[in-house]
Coordinates of C-alpha atoms in Angstrom, one line a residue:
X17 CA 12.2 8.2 23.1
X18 CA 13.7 4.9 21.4
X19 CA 14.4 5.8 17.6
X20 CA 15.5 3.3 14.7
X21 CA 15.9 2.9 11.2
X22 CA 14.7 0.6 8.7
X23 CA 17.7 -1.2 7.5
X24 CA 17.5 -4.0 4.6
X25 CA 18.4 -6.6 7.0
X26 CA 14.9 -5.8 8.8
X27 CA 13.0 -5.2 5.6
X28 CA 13.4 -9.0 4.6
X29 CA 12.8 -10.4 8.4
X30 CA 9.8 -8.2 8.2
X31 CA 8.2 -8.6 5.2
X32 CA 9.1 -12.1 4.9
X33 CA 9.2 -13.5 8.5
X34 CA 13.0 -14.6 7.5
X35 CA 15.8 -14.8 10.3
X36 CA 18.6 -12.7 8.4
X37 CA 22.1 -14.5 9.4
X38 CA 25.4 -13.4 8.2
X39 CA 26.9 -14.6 4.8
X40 CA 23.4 -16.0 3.9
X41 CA 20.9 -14.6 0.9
X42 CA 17.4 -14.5 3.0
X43 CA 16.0 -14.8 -0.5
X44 CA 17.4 -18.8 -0.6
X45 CA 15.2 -19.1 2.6
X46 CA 11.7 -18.8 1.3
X47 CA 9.5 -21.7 0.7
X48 CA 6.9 -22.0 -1.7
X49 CA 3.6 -21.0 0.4
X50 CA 1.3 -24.7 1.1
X51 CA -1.7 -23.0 -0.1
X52 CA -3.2 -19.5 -1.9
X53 CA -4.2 -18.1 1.8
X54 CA -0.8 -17.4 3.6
X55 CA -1.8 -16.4 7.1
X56 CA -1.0 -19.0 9.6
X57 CA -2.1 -22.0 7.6
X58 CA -5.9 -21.3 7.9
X59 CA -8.4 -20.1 5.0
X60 CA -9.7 -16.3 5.4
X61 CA -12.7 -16.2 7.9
X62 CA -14.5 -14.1 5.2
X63 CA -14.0 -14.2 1.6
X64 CA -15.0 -11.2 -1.2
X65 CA -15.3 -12.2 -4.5
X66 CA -14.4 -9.2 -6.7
X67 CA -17.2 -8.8 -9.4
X68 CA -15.5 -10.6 -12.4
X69 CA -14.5 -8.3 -15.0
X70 CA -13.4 -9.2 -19.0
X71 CA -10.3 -7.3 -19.9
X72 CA -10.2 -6.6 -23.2
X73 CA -6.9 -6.8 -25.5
X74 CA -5.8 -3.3 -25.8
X75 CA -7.3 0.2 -25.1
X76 CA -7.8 2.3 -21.9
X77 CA -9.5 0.7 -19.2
X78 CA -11.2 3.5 -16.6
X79 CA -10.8 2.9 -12.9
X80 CA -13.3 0.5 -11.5
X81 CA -15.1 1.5 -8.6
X82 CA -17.0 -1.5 -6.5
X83 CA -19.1 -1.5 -3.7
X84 CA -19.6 -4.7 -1.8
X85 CA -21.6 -4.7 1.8
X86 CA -20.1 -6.2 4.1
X87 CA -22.9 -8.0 6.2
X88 CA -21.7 -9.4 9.0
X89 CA -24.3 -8.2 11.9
X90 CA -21.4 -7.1 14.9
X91 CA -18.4 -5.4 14.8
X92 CA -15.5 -7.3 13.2
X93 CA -11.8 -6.4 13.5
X94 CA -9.6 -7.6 11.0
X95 CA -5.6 -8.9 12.0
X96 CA -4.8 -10.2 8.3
X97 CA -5.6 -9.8 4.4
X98 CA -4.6 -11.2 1.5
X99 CA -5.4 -10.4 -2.2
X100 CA -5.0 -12.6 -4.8
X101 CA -5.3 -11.8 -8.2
X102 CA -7.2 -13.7 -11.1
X103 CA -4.7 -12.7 -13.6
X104 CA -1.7 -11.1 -12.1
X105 CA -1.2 -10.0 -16.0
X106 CA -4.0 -7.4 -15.9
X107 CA -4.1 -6.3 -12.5
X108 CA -2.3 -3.0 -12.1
X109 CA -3.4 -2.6 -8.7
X110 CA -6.5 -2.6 -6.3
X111 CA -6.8 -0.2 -2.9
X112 CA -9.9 -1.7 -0.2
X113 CA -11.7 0.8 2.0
X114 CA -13.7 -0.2 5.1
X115 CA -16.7 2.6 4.3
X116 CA -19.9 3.0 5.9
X117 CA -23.2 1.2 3.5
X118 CA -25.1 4.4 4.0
X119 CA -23.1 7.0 2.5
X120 CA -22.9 8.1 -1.1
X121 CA -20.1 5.7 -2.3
X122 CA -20.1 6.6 -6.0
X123 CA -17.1 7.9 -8.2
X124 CA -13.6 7.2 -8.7
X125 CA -11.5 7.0 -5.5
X126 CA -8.6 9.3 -5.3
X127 CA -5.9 7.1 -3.8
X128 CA -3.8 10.2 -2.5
X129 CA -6.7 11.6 -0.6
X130 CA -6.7 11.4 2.9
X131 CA -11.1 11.0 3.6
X132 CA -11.8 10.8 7.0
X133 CA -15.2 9.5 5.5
X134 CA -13.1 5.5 4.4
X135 CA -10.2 3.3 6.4
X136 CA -7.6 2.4 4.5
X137 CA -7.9 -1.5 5.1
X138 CA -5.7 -2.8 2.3
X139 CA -4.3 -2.7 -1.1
X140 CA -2.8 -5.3 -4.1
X141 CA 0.4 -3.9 -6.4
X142 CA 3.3 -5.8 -8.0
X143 CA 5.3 -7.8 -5.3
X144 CA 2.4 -8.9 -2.5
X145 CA 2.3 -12.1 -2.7
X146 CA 1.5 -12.9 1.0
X147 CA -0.9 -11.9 3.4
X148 CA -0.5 -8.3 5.4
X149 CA -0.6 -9.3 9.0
X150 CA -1.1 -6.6 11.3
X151 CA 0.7 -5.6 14.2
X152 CA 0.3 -7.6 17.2
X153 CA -3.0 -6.0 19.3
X154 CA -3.7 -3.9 16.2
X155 CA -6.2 -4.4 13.6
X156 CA -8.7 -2.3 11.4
X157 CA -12.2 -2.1 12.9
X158 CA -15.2 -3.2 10.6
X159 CA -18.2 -1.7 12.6
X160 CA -22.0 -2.8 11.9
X161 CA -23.3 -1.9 8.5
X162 CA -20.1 -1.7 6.6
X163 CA -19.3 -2.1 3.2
X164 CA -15.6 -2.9 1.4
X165 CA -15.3 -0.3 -1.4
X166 CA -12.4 -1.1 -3.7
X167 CA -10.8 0.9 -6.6
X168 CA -9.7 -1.5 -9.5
X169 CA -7.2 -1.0 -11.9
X170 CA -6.8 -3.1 -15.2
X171 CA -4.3 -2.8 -17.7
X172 CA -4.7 -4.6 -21.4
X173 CA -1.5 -6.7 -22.7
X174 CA -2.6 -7.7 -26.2
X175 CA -4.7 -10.6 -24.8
X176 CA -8.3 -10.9 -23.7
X177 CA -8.6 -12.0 -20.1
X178 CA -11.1 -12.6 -17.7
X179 CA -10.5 -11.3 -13.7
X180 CA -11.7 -12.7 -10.8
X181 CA -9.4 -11.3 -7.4
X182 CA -10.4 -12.5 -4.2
X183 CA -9.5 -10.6 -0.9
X184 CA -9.1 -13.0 2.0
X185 CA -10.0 -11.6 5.6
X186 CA -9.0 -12.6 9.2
X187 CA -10.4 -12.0 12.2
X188 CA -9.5 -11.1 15.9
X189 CA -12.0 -13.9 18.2
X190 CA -14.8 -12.2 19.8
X191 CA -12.7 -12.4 23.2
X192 CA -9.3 -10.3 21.4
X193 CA -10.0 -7.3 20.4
X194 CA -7.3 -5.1 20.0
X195 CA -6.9 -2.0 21.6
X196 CA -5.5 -0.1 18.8
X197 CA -6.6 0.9 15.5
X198 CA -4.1 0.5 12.4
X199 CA -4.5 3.2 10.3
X200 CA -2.6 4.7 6.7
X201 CA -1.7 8.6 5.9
X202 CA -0.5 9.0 2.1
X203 CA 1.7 12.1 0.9
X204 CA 1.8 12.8 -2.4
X205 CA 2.6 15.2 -4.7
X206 CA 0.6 16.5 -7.2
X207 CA 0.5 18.5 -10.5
X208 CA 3.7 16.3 -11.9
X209 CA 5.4 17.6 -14.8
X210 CA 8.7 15.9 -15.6
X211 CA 11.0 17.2 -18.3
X212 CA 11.6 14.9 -21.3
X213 CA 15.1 13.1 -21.1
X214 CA 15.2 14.3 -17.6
X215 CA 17.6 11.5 -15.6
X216 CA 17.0 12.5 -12.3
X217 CA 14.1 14.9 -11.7
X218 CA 13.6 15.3 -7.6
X219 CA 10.2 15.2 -6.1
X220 CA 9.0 16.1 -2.8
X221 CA 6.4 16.2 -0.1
X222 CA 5.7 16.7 3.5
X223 CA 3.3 15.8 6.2
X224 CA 2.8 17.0 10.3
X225 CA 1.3 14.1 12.6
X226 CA -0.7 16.6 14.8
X227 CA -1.0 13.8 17.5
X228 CA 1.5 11.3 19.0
X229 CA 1.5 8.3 16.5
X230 CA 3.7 4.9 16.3
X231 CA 5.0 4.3 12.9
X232 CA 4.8 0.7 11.9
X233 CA 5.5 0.7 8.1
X234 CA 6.1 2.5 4.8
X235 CA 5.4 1.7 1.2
X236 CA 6.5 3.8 -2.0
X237 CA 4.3 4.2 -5.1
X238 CA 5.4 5.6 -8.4
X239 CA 5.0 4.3 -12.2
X240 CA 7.7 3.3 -14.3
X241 CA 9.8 6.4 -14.3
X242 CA 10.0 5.9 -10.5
X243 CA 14.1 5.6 -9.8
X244 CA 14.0 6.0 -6.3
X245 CA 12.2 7.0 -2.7
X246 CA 13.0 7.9 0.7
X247 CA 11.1 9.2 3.9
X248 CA 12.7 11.1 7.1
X249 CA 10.9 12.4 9.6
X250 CA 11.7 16.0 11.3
X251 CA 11.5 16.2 15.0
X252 CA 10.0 18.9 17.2
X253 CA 13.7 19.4 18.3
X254 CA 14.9 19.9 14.5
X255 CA 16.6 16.7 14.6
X256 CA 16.1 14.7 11.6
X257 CA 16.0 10.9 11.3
X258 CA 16.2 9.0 7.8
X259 CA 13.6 6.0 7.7
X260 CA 13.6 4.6 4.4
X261 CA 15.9 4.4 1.7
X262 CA 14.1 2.7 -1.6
X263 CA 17.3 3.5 -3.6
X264 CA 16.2 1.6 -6.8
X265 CA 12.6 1.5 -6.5
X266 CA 10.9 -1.0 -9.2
X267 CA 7.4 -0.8 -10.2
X268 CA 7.1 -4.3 -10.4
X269 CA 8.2 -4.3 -6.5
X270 CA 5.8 -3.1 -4.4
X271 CA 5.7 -3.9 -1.1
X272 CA 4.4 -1.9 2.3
X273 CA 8.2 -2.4 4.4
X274 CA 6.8 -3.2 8.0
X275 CA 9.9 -2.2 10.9
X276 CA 10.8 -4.9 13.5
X277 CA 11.0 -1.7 15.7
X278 CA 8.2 0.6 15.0
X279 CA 9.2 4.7 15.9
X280 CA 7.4 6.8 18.0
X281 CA 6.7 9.9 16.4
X282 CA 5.8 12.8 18.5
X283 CA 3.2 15.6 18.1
X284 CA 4.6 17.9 15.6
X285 CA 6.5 15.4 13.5
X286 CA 7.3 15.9 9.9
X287 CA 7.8 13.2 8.0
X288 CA 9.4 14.0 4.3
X289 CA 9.1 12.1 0.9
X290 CA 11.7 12.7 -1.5
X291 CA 11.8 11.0 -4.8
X292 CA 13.7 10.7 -8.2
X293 CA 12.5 10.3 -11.7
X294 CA 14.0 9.2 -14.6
X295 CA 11.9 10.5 -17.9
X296 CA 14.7 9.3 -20.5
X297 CA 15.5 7.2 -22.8
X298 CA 17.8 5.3 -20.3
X299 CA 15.5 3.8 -18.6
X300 CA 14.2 0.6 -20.4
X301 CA 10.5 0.8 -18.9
X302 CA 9.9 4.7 -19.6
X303 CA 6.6 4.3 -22.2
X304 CA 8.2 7.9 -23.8
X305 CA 10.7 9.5 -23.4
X306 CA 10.1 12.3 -25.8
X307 CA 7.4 14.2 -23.9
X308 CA 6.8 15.3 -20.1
X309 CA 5.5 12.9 -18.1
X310 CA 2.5 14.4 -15.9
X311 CA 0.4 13.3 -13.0
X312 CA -2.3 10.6 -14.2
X313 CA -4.0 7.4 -12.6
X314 CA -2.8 5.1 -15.9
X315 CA 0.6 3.6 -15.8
X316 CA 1.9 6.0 -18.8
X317 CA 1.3 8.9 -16.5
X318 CA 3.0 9.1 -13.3
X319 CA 2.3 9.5 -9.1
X320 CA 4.4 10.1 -6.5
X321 CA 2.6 8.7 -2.8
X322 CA 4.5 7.9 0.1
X323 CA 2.5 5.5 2.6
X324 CA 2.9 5.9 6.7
X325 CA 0.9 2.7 8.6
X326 CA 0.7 4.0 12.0
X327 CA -1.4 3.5 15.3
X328 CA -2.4 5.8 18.1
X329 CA 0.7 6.1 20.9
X330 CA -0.5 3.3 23.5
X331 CA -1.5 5.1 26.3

């Protein structure tokens, strides 16, 4: 079994599709995309419109929780997608699930919940700015009588605004479909309650892969007393592996880190999620630092989700 690590070199060649060389900044190397759509030059074979919504100057805005069929009459499988924001001011986030038209798809999504009912297809935070591509003969499946349910999250700024997103789709030709399915397990941990003035409160969480599974990609998600995130995975032997080091994780940078080199996780494979928090005064973003800081879906409150894109082991 080959094993790697995702190193900072490969996060950027990743991520950005940049050739890291020695005694160069990658980040002098990107270009200006040509258009919006990012995905090999071409528009999205399939546009959805997100139900414009007027953000309002201040106040709490509640989760938004949109249904939108998806009526294309045969199976689709999707190899690219690409948000793009109305106003990138006001848009917190937004998570897309591939869900089946027929089921009860009311309610408020909970983001670290793992429901074998919804595919995680794709989401929007701070720092994606390009299209996720997906692994070469990978893709997520889009069967007949599907619907895109997204959970929307707004945030007021002192200025009335009007959203419109748009998530872009691509798809495999009828002739290409892949022979693996890309999927996304989340481990969190709930129930937070972090001490006021607290520099450096740890956080933790675990998951075991039950099956063989080939890890692609990680992404970190905390508020704005997130300080830092890593993942290692524990092997059936005991032998331990880091993967991921976010060592100053930045709510404004978001990004899913996508390996040149995915690693095959065998059966029985814990992966780990550790975390720091900083609920002082120290850090310039933290909305108080007078009182504990507990688990919530608005940006005052706090989460702590580790993301693991996988597929099946190829057989």
């Amino acid at each position: 079994m080959k094993k790697t690590t995702l190193s900072a070199a490969l996060v950027l060649t990743a991520v950005w599709g940049l050739q890291a060389q020695a005694g160069v900044d990658p980040l002098t190397q990107i270009q200006p995309p040509a258009s919006e759509w990012t995905h090999d030059g071409s528009a999205p074979d399939h546009i959805v419109e997100v139900p414009p919504f007027a953000v309002p100057a201040t106040g709490v805005i509640d989760y938004i929780n949109t249904v939108i069929p998806l009526e294309f009459g045969e199976e689709k499988w999707v190899k690219a997608v690409q948000f793009i924001p109305g106003d990138k001011r006001v848009l917190h986030h937004l998570l897309s699930y591939v869900v089946a038209d027929d089921q009860n798809n009311e309610g408020t999504i909970d983001e670290a919940d793992n429901d074998p009912r919804r595919e995680f297809l794709e989401g929007y935070a701070p720092g994606k700015e390009y299209a996720t591509e997906f692994p070469t003969n990978t893709g997520i499946k889009v069967p007949v009588g599907s619907a895109l349910r997204m959970s929307v999250h707004y945030t007021s700024f002192g200025q009335e605004t009007v959203d419109n997103t748009k998530v872009g789709m691509w798809f495999y030709d009828e002739n290409e479909t892949p022979d693996l399915e890309f999927h996304t397990h989340s481990v969190s941990a709930r129930d937070l309650a972090i001490p006021p003035g607290d520099m450096n409160h740890e956080m933790a969480a675990s998951h075991v892969f039950e099956d063989d599974i080939v890890l692609h990609g990680f992404r970190a998600h905390m508020h704005y007393r997130g300080k830092a995130m890593s993942a290692r995975v524990i092997y059936p032997d005991n032998t331990v592996e880091n993967i991921i080091n976010v060592a100053d994780y930045n709510f404004a940078w978001q990004p899913t880190y996508r390996m040149d080199e995915p690693m095959v996780l065998p059966a029985g494979s814990r992966v780990v999620v550790e975390g720091l928090f900083d609920n002082s005064e120290y850090n310039p973003g933290n909305p108080d630092p007078t009182v504990p800081a507990v688990s919530g879906p608005q940006s005052w409150e706090e989460m702590f989700i580790g993301y693991f894109s996988y597929t099946d082991l190829p057989e």
